[in-house]
Amino acid sequence: MLLKTKKLMKAFGGLKAINKVDFELPKNEIRGIIGPNGSGKSTFFNLVSGVYDPDPGSYIEFDGHDITNEPPHKVGELGLARTFQLLRLYQDMSVINNVMSGYHTLVPYKFIDAVIGRKKIWDQEKVIKEEMMELLSFVGLADYAEMNASELSGGQRRLLVLARAIAGKPKLLMLDEPAAGLSPVNVDNLMKILMRLKEKYGLTLIIIEHILKVVMDTCSKVTVLDHGEKIAEGTPSQIKDDNAVIEAYLGKKMDDEEMRKALAV
Amino acid sequence: MEKFKDIIRQYPFLGFIIAFFILMAIPSIFFTDLYQSHLSSLIFINIIVAAGLNIVKGYCGQVTVGHVGLYAVGSYTAGCMFMYLGASLWITLPVAILVTGLFGVAFAIPSFRLEGPYLALATLGGGEAIRLFIENGEFFGSTYGISSISQPELFGITFDTPDKYYYISMPIMLIAIYFSFSVLRSSIGRAFMAVREDPISAAASGINVKKHKMLAFILSAMFAGAAGAVYAHLPPGYIHPNNYTVIEMVTFLAMVVFGGLGHIWGGIIGAVIITIVYDLTRPLYEYQLFIFGLTIVLTILFMPKGIGGFIDKYFIDRRFKKKQGVASK
């Protein structure tokens, strides 16, 4: 198992944002996480990536390491990358610098070498830059490398965030609504690029998405959260017909008798 | 020209050696009196401080208003070492850098929890506390200051006049700039920027936010310490607590903001311009603070990236146009 959580819990005051979620993810899987707004999907991401500390009794394991109470940068170093719903781009940095800072954990030279400014630093920086330019051209942003990230369009920003997350060669990539706000054409384009990246880098993916087409088409398995609890897990077609899921999204299905009663009042 | 650029890019210190020789030649060609040498030394000292301030404020995004306190620590480390031990610049400089670096740690700790104006207030308090501590301490010469601090000696020459001291302050300034460039252009500089732009997302990329904030504060403190020590030994070798007030801090901030926050040349350009303007407007002493305050406000309003931002924009636009031109052909 690449990622495993046991009895994952997080309460904000009295609200149980995540309640005893057991989650297991093998390597090379594409897992979708869906659920209505406020069901705890993003909280789940924040807990796993270390942004929030989980409540006592929880357990998170990633790639054989216990990361329950690790700070986010430690989790990142272990090879778990994520994107954010609000993108959190480095607005005032060039596109290439955005991507190169995603490479941070893999930079081969030491701090002291950088201070002294040894020649090998610049050679290695050159290699890193070339590699990152390759990644940028892979997602189609090579022409914008020197521009500020704030000058990019919405769709390009989504691609840049993706590139930045992949720059550190993660084992697991967690995407928080990667296609939110994109037009259908751009969604297809993004998913195509994502699939190619997965092939190339051997990624395991977790995708939170509200566009159900994306989830149904690409994910091999889907986990459904509601009110912080895992209510269903299975292949997309299983999920589609799951009563608990339909209830979470649309409300309870009534038979004729119940319906008559409800309307009479 | 392209080839020359490539060589410089590959061996960055070559550029500094060239700059060294040019700056060596300047006094004998252009300078007509001692005052110009003195002013140049002041410019160099301010460049060191501003380059350091640019690391922590411009690159790492931590609003510190207590930097002048660190500058004072550097100066008084050098001053006290001279007063009690008779040490020369060659000993006081490294010690001042180390001691100020330690003080930098103290300044970094509030930045773990505070941000923006709150951090500014905390560091402002820190800087003022240091000045008041010095002003009221007999050990530090209290309000009398420390006077006739010795000038360094090298190869049998004593650098005891402003025109000679120029040759001490200038190489130190170049070395400081060299260090700041090599740090800022490496992955550490990028990590600083990432911390400035978005700490949460920086942490998700595996960047240790606290460590880098600490590093930025220590590095910039070391720059301030070096500048302070060089200033203490500047002929006639006199330091006084009044040289380290908030007014000085505003000047330093004006340099970095005007030159371009987060631009590699930012602090340097700003230091040169502001020091010269500061000096030219000395007759208008009462209005200086007002002018610098206004400069900061206007710069932030109308050119938030300062002069450095302008230069950057020009070059990027040109490169982009060149690329588009090639594509359309």
Coordinates of N, CA and C in Angstrom, one line a residue, chain A residues 51 72-73 76-77 80-82 84 88-93 97 100-102 104-105 107 109 111 114-117 119 121-123 125 128 142-144 146-148 151 164, chain B residues 9-13 178-179 181-183 185-188 190-191 193-209 212 215 219 305 313 316 319-320 323:
Chain A
V51 N -0.8 19.6 6.4 CA -1.1 21.0 6.7 C -1.9 21.1 8.1
P72 N 4.3 19.5 7.0 CA 4.1 19.3 5.5 C 5.4 19.2 4.7
H73 N 6.5 19.9 5.1 CA 7.7 19.8 4.2 C 8.3 18.4 4.3
G76 N 6.3 16.3 2.0 CA 6.7 16.6 0.7 C 8.0 15.9 0.3
E77 N 9.0 15.9 1.2 CA 10.3 15.3 0.9 C 10.1 13.8 0.7
L80 N 5.3 13.0 -1.5 CA 3.9 13.2 -1.7 C 3.6 14.6 -2.1
A81 N 3.2 14.8 -3.3 CA 3.0 16.2 -3.8 C 1.5 16.4 -3.9
R82 N 1.1 17.7 -3.8 CA -0.3 18.0 -3.9 C -0.5 19.3 -4.6
F84 N -3.5 22.6 -4.8 CA -4.5 23.2 -3.9 C -5.7 23.7 -4.8
R88 N -2.7 28.5 -5.3 CA -1.6 28.9 -4.5 C -0.3 28.9 -5.4
L89 N -0.4 29.6 -6.5 CA 0.8 29.8 -7.4 C 1.7 30.8 -6.7
Y90 N 2.9 30.8 -7.1 CA 3.8 31.9 -6.7 C 3.6 33.0 -7.7
Q91 N 2.7 33.9 -7.4 CA 2.3 34.9 -8.4 C 3.4 35.7 -9.0
D92 N 4.3 36.1 -8.1 CA 5.3 37.1 -8.4 C 6.6 36.5 -8.8
M93 N 6.6 35.3 -9.2 CA 7.8 34.6 -9.7 C 7.6 34.2 -11.2
N97 N 10.7 29.6 -12.6 CA 11.0 29.6 -11.2 C 10.0 28.9 -10.4
M100 N 10.8 25.3 -11.0 CA 12.1 24.9 -10.4 C 12.0 24.9 -8.8
S101 N 11.2 25.7 -8.2 CA 11.1 25.6 -6.8 C 10.3 24.3 -6.4
G102 N 9.6 23.8 -7.3 CA 9.0 22.5 -7.0 C 10.0 21.4 -6.9
H104 N 12.8 21.6 -5.4 CA 13.7 21.9 -4.3 C 14.3 20.7 -3.6
T105 N 13.5 19.7 -3.3 CA 14.0 18.6 -2.5 C 15.0 17.8 -3.2
V107 N 17.4 19.1 -5.3 CA 18.6 19.8 -5.7 C 19.8 19.2 -5.1
Y109 N 23.1 20.0 -4.7 CA 24.2 20.7 -4.1 C 23.9 21.1 -2.6
F111 N 24.1 23.7 0.8 CA 23.9 25.1 1.1 C 25.2 25.9 1.0
A114 N 26.4 26.8 -2.3 CA 25.7 27.9 -3.0 C 26.2 29.2 -2.4
V115 N 26.5 29.3 -1.1 CA 27.0 30.5 -0.6 C 28.3 30.9 -1.2
I116 N 29.2 30.0 -1.3 CA 30.5 30.3 -1.9 C 30.4 30.5 -3.4
G117 N 29.3 29.9 -4.0 CA 29.1 30.1 -5.4 C 30.1 29.3 -6.3
K119 N 31.5 26.7 -9.0 CA 31.1 26.6 -10.4 C 30.2 25.5 -10.7
I121 N 27.8 24.5 -9.0 CA 26.4 24.9 -8.7 C 25.7 25.4 -10.0
W122 N 26.4 26.2 -10.8 CA 25.8 26.8 -12.0 C 25.6 25.7 -13.0
D123 N 26.6 24.7 -13.1 CA 26.4 23.6 -14.0 C 25.1 22.8 -13.7
E125 N 22.6 23.9 -11.8 CA 21.4 24.7 -12.0 C 21.0 24.6 -13.5
I128 N 19.2 21.4 -14.1 CA 17.9 21.5 -13.5 C 17.0 22.3 -14.4
A142 N 6.2 26.1 -22.4 CA 7.6 26.5 -22.6 C 7.8 27.9 -23.0
D143 N 6.8 28.4 -23.9 CA 6.9 29.7 -24.4 C 6.8 30.8 -23.4
Y144 N 6.2 30.4 -22.2 CA 5.9 31.4 -21.2 C 6.9 31.4 -20.1
E146 N 9.6 32.7 -19.1 CA 10.1 33.9 -18.4 C 9.1 34.8 -17.9
M147 N 7.8 34.5 -18.2 CA 6.7 35.4 -17.8 C 6.4 35.2 -16.3
N148 N 5.8 36.2 -15.7 CA 5.3 36.1 -14.4 C 4.1 35.2 -14.3
E151 N 0.7 36.5 -14.9 CA 0.2 36.9 -16.3 C -0.4 35.8 -17.1
R164 N 4.4 22.1 -11.4 CA 5.1 22.4 -10.2 C 5.1 21.2 -9.3
Chain B
R9 N 28.4 34.4 -17.1 CA 27.4 33.5 -16.5 C 28.1 32.2 -15.9
Q10 N 29.1 31.8 -16.6 CA 29.7 30.5 -16.2 C 30.7 30.8 -15.0
Y11 N 31.4 31.9 -15.1 CA 32.3 32.2 -14.0 C 31.9 33.5 -13.4
P12 N 30.9 33.5 -12.5 CA 30.4 34.8 -12.0 C 31.4 35.7 -11.3
F13 N 32.4 35.0 -10.8 CA 33.4 35.9 -10.0 C 34.2 36.7 -11.0
Y178 N 28.8 39.5 -3.9 CA 29.1 38.2 -4.6 C 28.3 37.1 -3.8
F179 N 28.4 37.2 -2.5 CA 27.7 36.2 -1.7 C 26.2 36.3 -1.8
F181 N 24.6 37.4 -4.3 CA 24.2 36.9 -5.7 C 24.2 35.4 -5.7
S182 N 25.3 34.8 -5.2 CA 25.3 33.4 -5.4 C 24.2 32.7 -4.5
V183 N 23.9 33.2 -3.4 CA 22.8 32.6 -2.6 C 21.5 32.8 -3.3
R185 N 20.7 33.4 -6.4 CA 20.5 32.7 -7.7 C 20.5 31.2 -7.6
S186 N 20.7 30.7 -6.4 CA 20.7 29.2 -6.3 C 19.3 28.8 -5.8
S187 N 19.2 27.5 -5.5 CA 17.9 27.0 -5.1 C 17.4 27.7 -3.8
I188 N 18.3 28.2 -3.0 CA 18.0 28.8 -1.8 C 17.2 30.1 -2.0
R190 N 15.4 30.7 -4.6 CA 14.1 30.3 -5.1 C 13.2 29.9 -3.9
A191 N 13.8 29.2 -3.0 CA 13.0 28.7 -1.8 C 12.6 30.0 -1.0
M193 N 11.9 32.9 -2.2 CA 10.8 33.5 -2.9 C 9.5 32.7 -2.7
A194 N 9.7 31.4 -2.7 CA 8.5 30.6 -2.6 C 7.9 30.8 -1.2
V195 N 8.7 31.0 -0.2 CA 8.2 31.2 1.2 C 7.5 32.6 1.2
R196 N 8.1 33.6 0.5 CA 7.4 34.9 0.4 C 6.1 34.8 -0.2
E197 N 6.0 34.1 -1.4 CA 4.8 34.0 -2.2 C 3.7 33.2 -1.5
D198 N 4.0 32.1 -1.0 CA 3.0 31.2 -0.4 C 3.6 30.2 0.5
P199 N 3.7 30.4 1.8 CA 4.4 29.4 2.7 C 3.7 28.0 2.7
I200 N 2.4 28.0 2.6 CA 1.7 26.7 2.6 C 2.1 25.8 1.4
S201 N 2.1 26.5 0.2 CA 2.4 25.7 -0.9 C 3.9 25.5 -1.0
A202 N 4.7 26.3 -0.5 CA 6.1 26.1 -0.4 C 6.4 24.8 0.4
A203 N 5.7 24.7 1.6 CA 5.9 23.5 2.4 C 5.5 22.3 1.7
A204 N 4.4 22.4 0.9 CA 4.0 21.2 0.1 C 5.0 20.7 -0.9
S205 N 5.8 21.7 -1.3 CA 6.9 21.3 -2.3 C 8.1 20.8 -1.5
G206 N 8.0 20.6 -0.2 CA 9.2 20.1 0.5 C 10.1 21.2 1.0
I207 N 9.7 22.4 0.9 CA 10.6 23.5 1.4 C 10.3 23.7 2.9
N208 N 11.4 23.6 3.7 CA 11.2 23.9 5.2 C 11.1 25.3 5.4
V209 N 9.8 25.8 5.7 CA 9.6 27.2 5.8 C 10.3 27.9 6.9
H212 N 14.1 28.2 6.3 CA 14.5 29.2 5.3 C 14.3 30.6 5.9
L215 N 17.2 31.1 8.0 CA 18.4 31.3 7.2 C 18.4 32.7 6.6
L219 N 21.4 35.3 7.5 CA 22.2 35.8 6.4 C 22.2 37.3 6.3
K305 N 7.6 47.6 -7.9 CA 8.8 46.8 -8.0 C 10.1 47.6 -8.1
K313 N 11.4 44.4 -16.6 CA 10.3 44.4 -17.5 C 10.8 44.7 -18.9
I316 N 12.6 41.5 -20.2 CA 11.7 40.4 -20.5 C 10.9 40.7 -21.8
R319 N 13.0 40.2 -24.8 CA 13.3 38.8 -25.1 C 12.0 38.1 -25.7
F320 N 10.9 38.5 -25.1 CA 9.6 37.9 -25.5 C 9.3 38.3 -27.0
K323 N 11.5 36.4 -29.4 CA 11.0 35.1 -29.6 C 9.8 35.1 -30.5

